[in-house]
mmCIF file of C-alpha atoms in Angstrom:
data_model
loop_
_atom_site.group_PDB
_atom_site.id
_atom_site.type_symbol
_atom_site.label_atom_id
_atom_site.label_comp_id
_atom_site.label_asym_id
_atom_site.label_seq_id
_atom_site.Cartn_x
_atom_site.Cartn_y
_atom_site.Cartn_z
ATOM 1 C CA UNK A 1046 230.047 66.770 207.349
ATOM 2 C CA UNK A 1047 226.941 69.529 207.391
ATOM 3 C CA UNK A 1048 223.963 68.459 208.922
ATOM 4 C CA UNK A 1049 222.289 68.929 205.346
ATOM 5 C CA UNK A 1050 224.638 66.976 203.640
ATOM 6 C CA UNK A 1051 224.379 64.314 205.923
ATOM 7 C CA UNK A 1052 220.743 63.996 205.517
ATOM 8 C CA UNK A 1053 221.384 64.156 201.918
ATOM 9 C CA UNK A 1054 223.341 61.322 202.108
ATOM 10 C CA UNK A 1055 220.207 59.563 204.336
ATOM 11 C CA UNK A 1056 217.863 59.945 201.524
ATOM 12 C CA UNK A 1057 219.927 58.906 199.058
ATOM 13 C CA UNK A 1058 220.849 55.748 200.534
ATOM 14 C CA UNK A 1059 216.992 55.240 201.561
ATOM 15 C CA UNK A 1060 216.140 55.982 197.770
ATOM 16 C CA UNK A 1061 218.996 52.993 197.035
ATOM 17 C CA UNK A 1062 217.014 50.822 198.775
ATOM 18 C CA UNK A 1063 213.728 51.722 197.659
ATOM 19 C CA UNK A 1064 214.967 51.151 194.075
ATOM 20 C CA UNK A 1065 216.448 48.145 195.307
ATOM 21 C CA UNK A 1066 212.872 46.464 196.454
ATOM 22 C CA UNK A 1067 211.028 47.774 193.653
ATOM 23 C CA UNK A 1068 213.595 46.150 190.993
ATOM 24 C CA UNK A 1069 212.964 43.199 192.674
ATOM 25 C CA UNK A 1070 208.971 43.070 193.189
ATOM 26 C CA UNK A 1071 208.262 44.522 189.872
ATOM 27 C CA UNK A 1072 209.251 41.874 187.531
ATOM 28 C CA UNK A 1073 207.632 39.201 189.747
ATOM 29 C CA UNK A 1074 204.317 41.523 189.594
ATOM 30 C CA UNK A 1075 204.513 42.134 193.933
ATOM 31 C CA UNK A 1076 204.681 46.104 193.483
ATOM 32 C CA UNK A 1077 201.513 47.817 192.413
ATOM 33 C CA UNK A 1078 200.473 50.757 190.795
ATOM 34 C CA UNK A 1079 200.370 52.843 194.440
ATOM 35 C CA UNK A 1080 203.920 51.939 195.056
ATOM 36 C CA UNK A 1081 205.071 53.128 191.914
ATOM 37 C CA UNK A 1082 203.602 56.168 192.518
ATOM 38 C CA UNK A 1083 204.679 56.731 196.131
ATOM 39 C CA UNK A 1084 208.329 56.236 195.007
ATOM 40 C CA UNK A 1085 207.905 58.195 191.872
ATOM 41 C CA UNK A 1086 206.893 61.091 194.194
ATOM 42 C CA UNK A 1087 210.008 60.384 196.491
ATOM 43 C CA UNK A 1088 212.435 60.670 193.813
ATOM 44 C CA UNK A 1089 211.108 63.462 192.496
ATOM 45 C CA UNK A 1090 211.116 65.482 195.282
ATOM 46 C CA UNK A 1091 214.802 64.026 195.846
ATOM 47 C CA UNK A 1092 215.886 65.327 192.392
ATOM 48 C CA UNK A 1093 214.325 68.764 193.439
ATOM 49 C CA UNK A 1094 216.719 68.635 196.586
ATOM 50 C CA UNK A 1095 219.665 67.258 193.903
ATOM 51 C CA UNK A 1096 218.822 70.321 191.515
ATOM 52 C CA UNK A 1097 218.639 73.050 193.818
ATOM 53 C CA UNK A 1098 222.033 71.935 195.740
ATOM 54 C CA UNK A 1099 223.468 71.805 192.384
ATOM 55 C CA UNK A 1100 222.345 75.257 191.372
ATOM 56 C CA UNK A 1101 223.441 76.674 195.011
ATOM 57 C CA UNK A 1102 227.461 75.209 194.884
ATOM 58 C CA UNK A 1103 226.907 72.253 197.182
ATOM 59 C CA UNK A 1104 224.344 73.747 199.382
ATOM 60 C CA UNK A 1105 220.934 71.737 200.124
ATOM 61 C CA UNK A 1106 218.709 74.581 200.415
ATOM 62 C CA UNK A 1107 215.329 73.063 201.542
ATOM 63 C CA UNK A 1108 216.142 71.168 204.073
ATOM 64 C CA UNK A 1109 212.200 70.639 204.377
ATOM 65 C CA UNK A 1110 211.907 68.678 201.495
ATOM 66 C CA UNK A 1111 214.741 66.570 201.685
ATOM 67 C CA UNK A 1112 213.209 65.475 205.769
ATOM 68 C CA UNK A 1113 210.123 64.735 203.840
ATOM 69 C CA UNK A 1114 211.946 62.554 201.509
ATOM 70 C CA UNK A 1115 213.623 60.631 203.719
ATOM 71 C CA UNK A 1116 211.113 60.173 206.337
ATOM 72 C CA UNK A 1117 208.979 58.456 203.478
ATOM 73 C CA UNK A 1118 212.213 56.400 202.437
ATOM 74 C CA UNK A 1119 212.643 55.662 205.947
ATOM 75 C CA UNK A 1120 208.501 54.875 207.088
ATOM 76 C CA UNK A 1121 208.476 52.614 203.305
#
């Protein structure tokens, strides 16, 4: 496994989890309006990572933002 796929794989679990927590706290009113948008930001900058690799045949090609991403997922 590439180095870029496996941090690929990193952030995507990380966003799994962050999805996770905020399906739970939301309905039960524990996950504010700054929490929405800190994860809103995450996943889009994971679905820029998702595009480009899709657009490049399987290659993550910034590696930059998808550390970024999964440093957040990781620090949430």
């Amino acid at each position: 496994m590439r180095n870029d796929d496996r941090a690929l794989a990193v952030a995507l679990r990380g966003a799994q989890w962050a999805l996770d927590d905020a399906a739970y706290a939301i309905p039960s009113g524990q996950y504010g309006p700054h929490q929405c948008h800190e994860l809103a930001g995450i996943l889009e900058r994971l679905a820029v990572v998702l595009r480009e690799r899709g657009r490049n045949h399987g290659r993550t090609v910034d590696a930059g933002v998808l550390a970024d991403a999964a440093a957040e997922l990781a620090s949430g």
